[in-house]
mmCIF file of C-alpha atoms in Angstrom:
data_model
loop_
_atom_site.group_PDB
_atom_site.id
_atom_site.type_symbol
_atom_site.label_atom_id
_atom_site.label_comp_id
_atom_site.label_asym_id
_atom_site.label_seq_id
_atom_site.Cartn_x
_atom_site.Cartn_y
_atom_site.Cartn_z
ATOM 1 C CA MET A 1099 104.611 60.300 385.520
ATOM 2 C CA ALA A 1100 101.412 61.825 385.680
ATOM 3 C CA ARG A 1101 103.141 64.913 384.432
ATOM 4 C CA TYR A 1102 103.286 63.293 381.013
ATOM 5 C CA ASN A 1103 99.799 62.005 380.702
ATOM 6 C CA ASP A 1104 98.231 65.119 379.170
ATOM 7 C CA ILE A 1105 100.907 65.437 376.330
ATOM 8 C CA ALA A 1106 100.888 61.633 375.408
ATOM 9 C CA ALA A 1107 98.299 62.344 372.563
ATOM 10 C CA GLN A 1108 99.815 65.584 371.596
ATOM 11 C CA LYS A 1109 103.020 66.518 369.681
ATOM 12 C CA ARG A 1110 104.558 69.409 372.063
ATOM 13 C CA VAL A 1111 107.690 71.195 370.750
ATOM 14 C CA LEU A 1112 109.656 73.826 372.520
ATOM 15 C CA VAL A 1113 111.876 75.824 369.858
ATOM 16 C CA VAL A 1114 114.852 77.783 371.257
ATOM 17 C CA ASP A 1115 116.673 80.235 369.034
ATOM 18 C CA ASP A 1116 117.968 83.888 369.445
ATOM 19 C CA ASP A 1117 117.912 84.387 365.770
ATOM 20 C CA VAL A 1118 113.908 85.914 365.409
ATOM 21 C CA ASP A 1119 114.068 85.921 361.721
ATOM 22 C CA PHE A 1120 114.822 82.122 361.454
ATOM 23 C CA ALA A 1121 112.853 80.433 364.248
ATOM 24 C CA LEU A 1122 110.620 82.847 365.710
ATOM 25 C CA PRO A 1123 107.915 83.292 364.396
ATOM 26 C CA GLU A 1124 108.179 81.486 360.923
ATOM 27 C CA LEU A 1125 109.539 78.059 362.071
ATOM 28 C CA CYS A 1126 106.755 78.030 364.682
ATOM 29 C CA THR A 1127 104.226 78.742 362.187
ATOM 30 C CA VAL A 1128 105.512 75.774 359.935
ATOM 31 C CA LEU A 1129 105.632 73.452 362.688
ATOM 32 C CA GLU A 1130 101.790 74.357 363.962
ATOM 33 C CA GLU A 1131 100.514 74.329 360.421
ATOM 34 C CA ASP A 1132 101.731 70.325 360.788
ATOM 35 C CA GLY A 1133 99.850 69.871 363.884
ATOM 36 C CA TYR A 1134 102.446 70.593 366.411
ATOM 37 C CA HIS A 1135 101.830 72.925 369.604
ATOM 38 C CA VAL A 1136 104.733 74.859 369.446
ATOM 39 C CA THR A 1137 106.262 77.128 372.373
ATOM 40 C CA GLY A 1138 108.930 79.557 371.487
ATOM 41 C CA ALA A 1139 112.046 80.748 373.750
ATOM 42 C CA ASN A 1140 114.767 83.268 372.889
ATOM 43 C CA ASN A 1141 117.357 81.978 375.288
ATOM 44 C CA SER A 1142 118.169 78.733 377.107
ATOM 45 C CA LYS A 1143 117.348 80.342 380.268
ATOM 46 C CA GLU A 1144 113.729 81.009 379.042
ATOM 47 C CA ALA A 1145 113.848 77.468 377.629
ATOM 48 C CA LEU A 1146 114.832 75.820 381.190
ATOM 49 C CA LYS A 1147 111.966 77.970 382.532
ATOM 50 C CA ARG A 1148 109.495 76.532 380.190
ATOM 51 C CA LEU A 1149 110.485 73.171 380.794
ATOM 52 C CA ARG A 1150 110.264 73.375 384.376
ATOM 53 C CA GLU A 1151 106.550 74.442 384.007
ATOM 54 C CA ALA A 1152 105.502 72.002 381.444
ATOM 55 C CA PRO A 1153 107.006 68.859 379.740
ATOM 56 C CA PHE A 1154 107.624 69.024 375.833
ATOM 57 C CA GLN A 1155 108.209 65.989 373.726
ATOM 58 C CA VAL A 1156 111.054 67.693 371.519
ATOM 59 C CA LEU A 1157 113.347 70.393 372.356
ATOM 60 C CA LEU A 1158 114.441 71.982 369.048
ATOM 61 C CA THR A 1159 117.449 74.477 369.587
ATOM 62 C CA ASP A 1160 119.735 76.264 367.771
ATOM 63 C CA MET A 1161 123.443 75.797 368.261
ATOM 64 C CA LYS A 1162 125.101 78.958 368.951
ATOM 65 C CA MET A 1163 123.145 81.159 371.553
ATOM 66 C CA PRO A 1164 124.235 83.331 374.605
ATOM 67 C CA LEU A 1165 124.329 81.732 377.819
ATOM 68 C CA MET A 1166 124.412 78.211 376.789
ATOM 69 C CA ASN A 1167 124.908 76.543 373.156
ATOM 70 C CA GLY A 1168 122.701 74.056 371.833
ATOM 71 C CA LEU A 1169 124.517 71.116 373.117
ATOM 72 C CA GLU A 1170 125.125 72.502 376.829
ATOM 73 C CA LEU A 1171 121.134 73.122 376.647
ATOM 74 C CA ALA A 1172 120.230 69.676 375.472
ATOM 75 C CA ALA A 1173 122.274 68.348 378.536
ATOM 76 C CA ALA A 1174 120.576 70.766 380.863
ATOM 77 C CA ALA A 1175 117.065 70.122 379.612
ATOM 78 C CA SER A 1176 117.551 66.474 380.069
ATOM 79 C CA ARG A 1177 118.167 66.942 383.800
ATOM 80 C CA TYR A 1178 114.904 68.929 384.124
ATOM 81 C CA ASP A 1179 113.018 66.036 381.776
ATOM 82 C CA PRO A 1180 114.508 62.861 380.886
ATOM 83 C CA PHE A 1181 111.904 62.321 378.454
ATOM 84 C CA VAL A 1182 112.467 65.076 376.354
ATOM 85 C CA VAL A 1183 114.022 64.479 372.927
ATOM 86 C CA PRO A 1184 116.932 67.155 371.959
ATOM 87 C CA ILE A 1185 117.474 68.096 368.157
ATOM 88 C CA VAL A 1186 120.195 70.941 367.565
ATOM 89 C CA VAL A 1187 120.273 72.984 364.402
ATOM 90 C CA THR A 1188 123.378 74.532 363.494
ATOM 91 C CA GLU A 1189 124.870 76.358 360.330
ATOM 92 C CA PHE A 1190 128.132 74.893 360.362
ATOM 93 C CA ALA A 1191 129.197 71.341 361.922
ATOM 94 C CA THR A 1192 132.540 70.573 363.172
ATOM 95 C CA MET A 1193 134.147 67.392 364.817
ATOM 96 C CA ASP A 1194 133.961 68.783 368.379
ATOM 97 C CA MET A 1195 130.310 69.259 367.777
ATOM 98 C CA ALA A 1196 129.821 65.693 366.538
ATOM 99 C CA ILE A 1197 131.758 64.250 369.570
ATOM 100 C CA GLY A 1198 129.743 66.367 371.868
ATOM 101 C CA ALA A 1199 126.335 65.603 370.293
ATOM 102 C CA MET A 1200 127.022 62.055 370.832
ATOM 103 C CA ARG A 1201 127.837 62.151 374.289
ATOM 104 C CA ARG A 1202 125.135 64.409 375.148
ATOM 105 C CA GLY A 1203 122.508 62.147 373.992
ATOM 106 C CA VAL A 1204 121.384 64.654 370.914
ATOM 107 C CA PHE A 1205 118.983 62.561 369.068
ATOM 108 C CA ASP A 1206 119.659 64.638 365.868
ATOM 109 C CA PHE A 1207 121.872 67.323 364.288
ATOM 110 C CA VAL A 1208 120.095 69.054 361.473
ATOM 111 C CA PRO A 1209 122.018 71.725 359.208
ATOM 112 C CA LYS A 1210 120.061 75.153 359.063
ATOM 113 C CA ASP A 1211 120.553 74.738 354.999
ATOM 114 C CA THR A 1212 118.157 71.684 354.941
ATOM 115 C CA GLY A 1213 115.334 74.642 355.474
ATOM 116 C CA HIS A 1214 112.319 74.210 357.283
ATOM 117 C CA LYS A 1215 111.241 70.840 355.352
ATOM 118 C CA GLY A 1216 114.455 68.902 356.829
ATOM 119 C CA ILE A 1217 113.828 70.300 360.347
ATOM 120 C CA VAL A 1218 109.901 69.256 360.500
ATOM 121 C CA ALA A 1219 111.112 65.700 359.251
ATOM 122 C CA ALA A 1220 113.606 65.883 362.087
ATOM 123 C CA VAL A 1221 110.978 66.655 364.637
ATOM 124 C CA GLU A 1222 108.670 63.837 363.234
ATOM 125 C CA ARG A 1223 111.300 61.332 363.900
ATOM 126 C CA ALA A 1224 111.932 62.713 367.381
ATOM 127 C CA VAL A 1225 108.277 62.750 368.344
ATOM 128 C CA SER A 1226 108.095 59.082 367.086
ATOM 129 C CA HIS A 1227 111.190 58.203 369.385
ATOM 130 C CA TRP A 1228 109.478 59.945 372.395
ATOM 131 C CA ASN A 1229 106.049 58.171 371.909
ATOM 132 C CA LEU A 1230 108.283 54.658 371.753
ATOM 133 C CA ARG A 1231 109.865 55.603 375.192
ATOM 134 C CA TRP A 1232 106.612 56.593 376.600
ATOM 135 C CA SER A 1233 104.888 53.594 375.865
ATOM 136 C CA ARG A 1234 107.797 51.363 377.205
ATOM 137 C CA SER A 1235 107.576 53.190 380.395
ATOM 138 C CA LEU A 1236 103.968 52.728 380.986
ATOM 139 C CA LYS A 1237 104.226 49.358 380.027
ATOM 140 C CA ASP A 1238 106.859 49.048 383.171
ATOM 141 C CA ILE A 1239 104.525 50.316 385.531
ATOM 142 C CA ALA A 1240 100.980 48.907 384.261
ATOM 143 C CA PRO A 1241 99.638 45.624 385.807
ATOM 144 C CA ALA A 1242 100.503 42.727 383.832
ATOM 145 C CA LYS A 1243 97.315 41.844 381.548
ATOM 146 C CA VAL A 1244 97.090 37.805 382.090
ATOM 147 C CA LEU A 1245 94.791 35.777 380.070
ATOM 148 C CA LEU A 1246 93.515 33.051 382.376
ATOM 149 C CA VAL A 1247 92.132 30.098 380.345
ATOM 150 C CA ARG A 1248 90.294 27.490 382.689
ATOM 151 C CA ALA A 1249 87.440 24.989 382.310
ATOM 152 C CA PRO A 1250 84.001 25.549 383.621
ATOM 153 C CA GLY A 1251 83.456 24.879 387.251
ATOM 154 C CA SER A 1252 87.236 24.585 387.555
ATOM 155 C CA ASP A 1253 87.828 26.981 390.874
ATOM 156 C CA ARG A 1254 91.201 26.150 392.215
ATOM 157 C CA ARG A 1255 92.079 28.311 395.386
ATOM 158 C CA PHE A 1256 95.135 29.472 393.829
ATOM 159 C CA TYR A 1257 93.664 31.301 391.211
ATOM 160 C CA GLY A 1258 91.902 33.664 393.613
ATOM 161 C CA TRP A 1259 95.496 35.286 394.185
ATOM 162 C CA LEU A 1260 95.666 36.698 390.725
ATOM 163 C CA HIS A 1261 92.317 38.716 391.422
ATOM 164 C CA GLU A 1262 93.627 39.959 394.718
ATOM 165 C CA ARG A 1263 96.951 41.103 393.499
ATOM 166 C CA PRO A 1264 97.098 44.817 392.170
ATOM 167 C CA ASP A 1265 100.099 43.798 389.759
ATOM 168 C CA PHE A 1266 97.888 41.312 387.820
ATOM 169 C CA GLU A 1267 94.744 42.116 385.631
ATOM 170 C CA VAL A 1268 93.056 38.958 384.682
ATOM 171 C CA VAL A 1269 90.810 38.418 381.862
ATOM 172 C CA ARG A 1270 89.066 34.844 382.322
ATOM 173 C CA VAL A 1271 87.739 32.775 379.554
ATOM 174 C CA GLU A 1272 86.428 29.058 379.629
ATOM 175 C CA SER A 1273 87.288 27.607 376.053
ATOM 176 C CA LEU A 1274 89.916 27.478 373.724
ATOM 177 C CA GLY A 1275 88.005 29.363 371.135
ATOM 178 C CA GLU A 1276 87.163 32.298 373.488
ATOM 179 C CA ALA A 1277 91.183 32.289 374.254
ATOM 180 C CA LEU A 1278 92.080 32.506 370.377
ATOM 181 C CA LYS A 1279 89.815 35.366 369.868
ATOM 182 C CA LYS A 1280 91.260 37.303 372.801
ATOM 183 C CA LEU A 1281 94.602 36.804 371.742
ATOM 184 C CA THR A 1282 93.788 38.343 368.568
ATOM 185 C CA GLN A 1283 92.005 41.287 370.254
ATOM 186 C CA GLY A 1284 94.387 42.712 373.287
ATOM 187 C CA ASP A 1285 97.594 43.457 374.452
ATOM 188 C CA LEU A 1286 98.470 40.553 376.772
ATOM 189 C CA ASP A 1287 101.446 39.808 378.964
ATOM 190 C CA LEU A 1288 100.825 36.356 380.068
ATOM 191 C CA VAL A 1289 98.637 33.228 379.030
ATOM 192 C CA VAL A 1290 97.816 30.970 381.682
ATOM 193 C CA SER A 1291 95.890 27.751 380.520
ATOM 194 C CA GLU A 1292 94.724 24.361 381.726
ATOM 195 C CA LEU A 1293 95.061 21.645 379.217
ATOM 196 C CA TYR A 1294 91.710 20.346 379.366
ATOM 197 C CA LEU A 1295 88.690 22.283 378.267
ATOM 198 C CA ASP A 1296 85.442 21.809 376.896
ATOM 199 C CA ASP A 1297 86.627 22.456 373.318
ATOM 200 C CA SER A 1298 90.176 21.054 373.118
ATOM 201 C CA PHE A 1299 92.167 18.472 375.182
ATOM 202 C CA GLY A 1300 95.661 17.755 376.394
ATOM 203 C CA LEU A 1301 98.672 18.901 374.529
ATOM 204 C CA ALA A 1302 96.641 19.940 371.654
ATOM 205 C CA THR A 1303 95.462 22.806 373.702
ATOM 206 C CA LEU A 1304 99.081 23.929 374.417
ATOM 207 C CA SER A 1305 100.186 23.634 371.041
ATOM 208 C CA THR A 1306 97.353 25.707 369.633
ATOM 209 C CA LEU A 1307 97.821 28.146 372.159
ATOM 210 C CA LEU A 1308 101.539 28.424 371.681
ATOM 211 C CA LYS A 1309 100.879 28.876 367.853
ATOM 212 C CA THR A 1310 98.722 31.882 368.246
ATOM 213 C CA ALA A 1311 100.343 33.420 371.183
ATOM 214 C CA GLY A 1312 103.167 34.013 369.174
ATOM 215 C CA SER A 1313 105.934 36.222 371.363
ATOM 216 C CA ILE A 1314 103.510 36.215 374.521
ATOM 217 C CA PRO A 1315 104.483 33.657 377.077
ATOM 218 C CA VAL A 1316 102.409 30.656 377.996
ATOM 219 C CA VAL A 1317 102.181 29.101 381.295
ATOM 220 C CA VAL A 1318 100.502 25.835 381.592
ATOM 221 C CA ILE A 1319 98.754 24.063 384.651
ATOM 222 C CA GLY A 1320 98.192 20.570 384.562
ATOM 223 C CA ARG A 1321 98.128 17.207 386.608
ATOM 224 C CA ASP A 1322 101.252 15.509 387.214
ATOM 225 C CA VAL A 1323 101.555 13.877 383.976
ATOM 226 C CA GLY A 1324 105.415 12.705 384.044
ATOM 227 C CA GLN A 1325 108.469 14.478 383.032
ATOM 228 C CA GLU A 1326 108.008 13.350 379.211
ATOM 229 C CA THR A 1327 105.012 15.390 378.872
ATOM 230 C CA ALA A 1328 106.565 18.544 380.856
ATOM 231 C CA SER A 1329 109.790 18.538 378.518
ATOM 232 C CA TRP A 1330 107.486 18.326 375.540
ATOM 233 C CA ALA A 1331 105.863 21.630 376.668
ATOM 234 C CA LEU A 1332 109.137 23.397 377.668
ATOM 235 C CA GLU A 1333 110.974 22.524 374.507
ATOM 236 C CA ARG A 1334 108.168 23.723 372.340
ATOM 237 C CA GLY A 1335 108.361 27.520 374.032
ATOM 238 C CA THR A 1336 106.152 27.009 377.182
ATOM 239 C CA ALA A 1337 107.229 29.644 379.770
ATOM 240 C CA ASP A 1338 106.487 27.057 382.499
ATOM 241 C CA TYR A 1339 104.683 23.902 383.377
ATOM 242 C CA LEU A 1340 102.826 24.095 386.585
ATOM 243 C CA VAL A 1341 101.533 20.929 388.531
ATOM 244 C CA THR A 1342 98.358 21.496 390.211
ATOM 245 C CA ASP A 1343 99.002 19.297 393.459
ATOM 246 C CA GLY A 1344 100.443 21.079 396.207
ATOM 247 C CA LEU A 1345 100.467 24.217 394.540
ATOM 248 C CA THR A 1346 99.733 27.398 396.690
ATOM 249 C CA GLY A 1347 98.358 31.046 395.811
ATOM 250 C CA PRO A 1348 102.005 32.806 396.622
ATOM 251 C CA ILE A 1349 103.819 30.158 394.699
ATOM 252 C CA PHE A 1350 101.357 30.297 391.564
ATOM 253 C CA ALA A 1351 101.435 34.031 391.591
ATOM 254 C CA SER A 1352 105.448 34.031 392.135
ATOM 255 C CA ARG A 1353 105.899 31.810 389.289
ATOM 256 C CA LEU A 1354 103.683 33.750 387.049
ATOM 257 C CA LYS A 1355 105.561 37.153 387.905
ATOM 258 C CA HIS A 1356 108.570 35.199 387.091
ATOM 259 C CA ALA A 1357 107.544 34.531 383.637
ATOM 260 C CA ILE A 1358 106.171 38.100 383.001
ATOM 261 C CA ASP A 1359 109.351 39.575 384.286
ATOM 262 C CA ARG A 1360 111.370 37.229 382.206
ATOM 263 C CA HIS A 1361 109.544 38.185 379.139
ATOM 264 C CA ARG A 1362 109.912 41.805 379.967
ATOM 265 C CA LEU A 1363 113.496 41.626 380.277
ATOM 266 C CA LEU A 1364 113.853 39.724 376.787
ATOM 267 C CA ASN A 1365 111.805 42.485 375.123
ATOM 268 C CA LYS A 1366 114.170 45.319 376.941
ATOM 269 C CA VAL A 1367 117.132 43.694 375.433
ATOM 270 C CA ARG A 1368 115.482 43.752 372.075
ATOM 271 C CA ASP A 1369 114.813 47.373 372.603
ATOM 272 C CA TYR A 1370 118.088 47.859 373.745
ATOM 273 C CA ALA A 1371 119.426 46.301 370.529
ATOM 274 C CA GLY A 1372 116.953 48.441 368.398
ATOM 275 C CA GLU A 1373 118.502 51.603 370.262
ATOM 276 C CA ILE A 1374 121.741 50.673 369.464
ATOM 277 C CA ARG A 1375 120.932 50.496 365.762
ATOM 278 C CA ALA A 1376 119.119 53.409 365.951
ATOM 279 C CA SER A 1377 122.114 55.382 367.617
ATOM 280 C CA SER A 1378 124.398 54.144 364.824
ATOM 281 C CA LEU A 1379 121.914 55.528 362.366
ATOM 282 C CA HIS A 1380 122.168 59.012 364.087
ATOM 283 C CA HIS A 1381 125.697 58.804 364.582
ATOM 284 C CA LEU A 1382 126.145 57.881 360.568
ATOM 285 C CA ARG A 1383 123.936 60.877 359.861
ATOM 286 C CA ILE A 1384 125.669 63.273 362.177
ATOM 287 C CA VAL A 1385 129.279 62.127 360.961
ATOM 288 C CA GLU A 1386 128.270 61.928 357.112
ATOM 289 C CA GLY A 1387 127.429 65.416 357.290
ATOM 290 C CA TYR A 1388 130.539 67.035 358.896
ATOM 291 C CA ALA A 1389 133.107 69.140 357.065
ATOM 292 C CA ASP A 1390 135.694 67.439 359.105
ATOM 293 C CA PRO A 1391 137.142 64.186 357.941
ATOM 294 C CA MET A 1392 135.966 61.316 360.229
ATOM 295 C CA VAL A 1393 136.506 57.567 360.265
ATOM 296 C CA VAL A 1394 134.875 54.655 362.591
ATOM 297 C CA LEU A 1395 136.932 52.120 363.442
ATOM 298 C CA ASN A 1396 136.318 48.634 365.405
ATOM 299 C CA GLY A 1397 137.925 47.306 368.133
ATOM 300 C CA SER A 1398 140.475 45.514 365.763
ATOM 301 C CA GLN A 1399 141.295 49.017 363.948
ATOM 302 C CA GLU A 1400 139.321 48.096 361.074
ATOM 303 C CA VAL A 1401 137.733 50.869 359.184
ATOM 304 C CA LEU A 1402 133.702 50.635 359.296
ATOM 305 C CA PHE A 1403 132.710 54.140 358.061
ATOM 306 C CA VAL A 1404 134.424 56.977 356.049
ATOM 307 C CA ASN A 1405 132.506 60.339 355.704
ATOM 308 C CA PRO A 1406 133.158 61.984 352.161
ATOM 309 C CA ALA A 1407 135.452 64.750 353.963
ATOM 310 C CA ALA A 1408 137.708 61.674 354.844
ATOM 311 C CA GLU A 1409 137.569 60.347 351.376
ATOM 312 C CA ARG A 1410 138.482 63.663 349.660
ATOM 313 C CA LEU A 1411 141.430 63.864 352.385
ATOM 314 C CA TYR A 1412 142.946 60.191 351.738
ATOM 315 C CA GLY A 1413 141.859 60.867 347.868
ATOM 316 C CA THR A 1414 140.661 57.204 347.750
ATOM 317 C CA PRO A 1415 136.933 56.001 347.313
ATOM 318 C CA VAL A 1416 135.322 55.079 349.832
ATOM 319 C CA GLN A 1417 134.665 51.349 348.907
ATOM 320 C CA GLN A 1418 138.813 50.960 349.202
ATOM 321 C CA LEU A 1419 138.998 52.446 352.454
ATOM 322 C CA VAL A 1420 136.186 50.354 354.258
ATOM 323 C CA GLY A 1421 137.476 46.910 355.399
ATOM 324 C CA THR A 1422 141.478 48.415 355.466
ATOM 325 C CA GLN A 1423 143.227 48.316 358.777
ATOM 326 C CA TYR A 1424 144.487 51.349 361.150
ATOM 327 C CA HIS A 1425 148.066 50.660 362.203
ATOM 328 C CA SER A 1426 147.856 53.265 364.938
ATOM 329 C CA PHE A 1427 145.583 55.945 366.395
ATOM 330 C CA PRO A 1428 145.945 57.928 369.562
ATOM 331 C CA GLU A 1429 144.253 56.939 372.998
ATOM 332 C CA VAL A 1430 141.064 58.241 373.679
ATOM 333 C CA GLY A 1431 141.035 62.067 374.263
ATOM 334 C CA GLN A 1432 144.569 62.331 372.924
ATOM 335 C CA SER A 1433 145.907 63.531 369.602
ATOM 336 C CA MET A 1434 148.887 62.881 367.452
ATOM 337 C CA GLU A 1435 150.327 63.585 363.925
ATOM 338 C CA PHE A 1436 150.729 61.263 361.333
ATOM 339 C CA GLU A 1437 151.619 61.129 357.288
ATOM 340 C CA LEU A 1438 148.473 59.988 355.350
ATOM 341 C CA ASP A 1439 148.788 57.185 352.718
ATOM 342 C CA ARG A 1440 147.572 58.994 349.935
ATOM 343 C CA ALA A 1441 146.557 57.290 346.764
ATOM 344 C CA ASP A 1442 148.184 60.067 344.435
ATOM 345 C CA LYS A 1443 151.325 59.832 346.943
ATOM 346 C CA LYS A 1444 151.049 63.531 347.813
ATOM 347 C CA LYS A 1445 152.551 64.058 351.105
ATOM 348 C CA CYS A 1446 149.793 65.256 353.860
ATOM 349 C CA ILE A 1447 150.441 65.480 357.354
ATOM 350 C CA ALA A 1448 147.075 65.031 359.556
ATOM 351 C CA GLU A 1449 146.494 65.650 363.011
ATOM 352 C CA MET A 1450 144.133 62.632 364.472
ATOM 353 C CA ARG A 1451 141.994 62.523 367.547
ATOM 354 C CA THR A 1452 139.841 59.617 368.998
ATOM 355 C CA THR A 1453 136.697 59.025 370.826
ATOM 356 C CA LYS A 1454 134.686 56.034 371.639
ATOM 357 C CA VAL A 1455 131.117 55.692 370.314
ATOM 358 C CA ALA A 1456 128.259 53.109 369.950
ATOM 359 C CA TRP A 1457 128.460 51.537 366.839
ATOM 360 C CA GLU A 1458 125.667 48.624 365.686
ATOM 361 C CA GLY A 1459 127.066 45.014 365.960
ATOM 362 C CA GLU A 1460 130.191 46.566 367.796
ATOM 363 C CA ASP A 1461 131.407 45.954 371.340
ATOM 364 C CA THR A 1462 134.033 48.657 370.813
ATOM 365 C CA ALA A 1463 134.244 51.511 368.269
ATOM 366 C CA PHE A 1464 136.135 54.394 367.676
ATOM 367 C CA LEU A 1465 135.483 57.776 365.909
ATOM 368 C CA VAL A 1466 138.645 59.193 364.448
ATOM 369 C CA ALA A 1467 138.586 62.866 363.662
ATOM 370 C CA LEU A 1468 141.286 64.155 361.056
ATOM 371 C CA ARG A 1469 142.368 67.647 360.342
ATOM 372 C CA ASP A 1470 145.131 68.519 357.523
ATOM 373 C CA VAL A 1471 147.828 70.314 359.052
#
């Protein structure tokens, strides 16, 4: 991970293109004027050499090149550097390119005719994506930041375990007022609080902490006050209620670690859902701009999306196609021919091919590529 520390605050882009007139040096100059640190490469072999030597946030590559095309280079680059975000620039997009881009994890597909402005915009999105992934990775390996709220003079032996363990970074305060200030100042993973403090007592302490902590989990330490109080606390979102009697250091640390891990797992699930939505948007952008007619179906064969080329092939507006039912389509990886049901009743035979894709809100989705034969 140390390999990436020096570039986290930079915007490092590797530009790969054998067309010197297009990418080198003009595109490099445009990116540098926008504050990017740019390195150029004239072919895939040189690009992989650069990736071995130093990390980059973005790989911006032309589609058509000798040795490897842009999709092949994107796949190879991710083996050298799993964090690098690939963007492929192409003059003319086809269905095979779209499917290849989705399968190889290409972040964006940009037509050359968008010019430097469109390419720079894609690079900006890719750098933001890299920064998000990097911050998540740091979060996973960093010590958990714990806010310990304890009454003055309260020196329970199990508290010492928090300071001894390298996976906890503890900030200690002795009043609710101090705790509320800390909650608004820093990035915390967990709040651990006693209920009886100098400026707050009982469940009122917990209620205020929960309201201010937001999504940060709160663990309560208290006396055995009965099932009703503990249930009240847990029903209102407390991550755990620990009774002090018999609580040992190892058990205390283990319960806190469990609360932190559970919170991080929930965040990862939310992040994954966000990535699925982002992936759908990327796929949408890729599919929408392709010359080949393409349709996206859900697992029930209902039409979710139609690109402009498919709209022209069917001779039917998108609004009338979305939501309709496909009666048949080939198995993934296979092809078939069928007669299109065009609005103008003209006979049209099309070849159909299918591949599975990720699509927002769908457990199963298929990209259907059509070709007028």
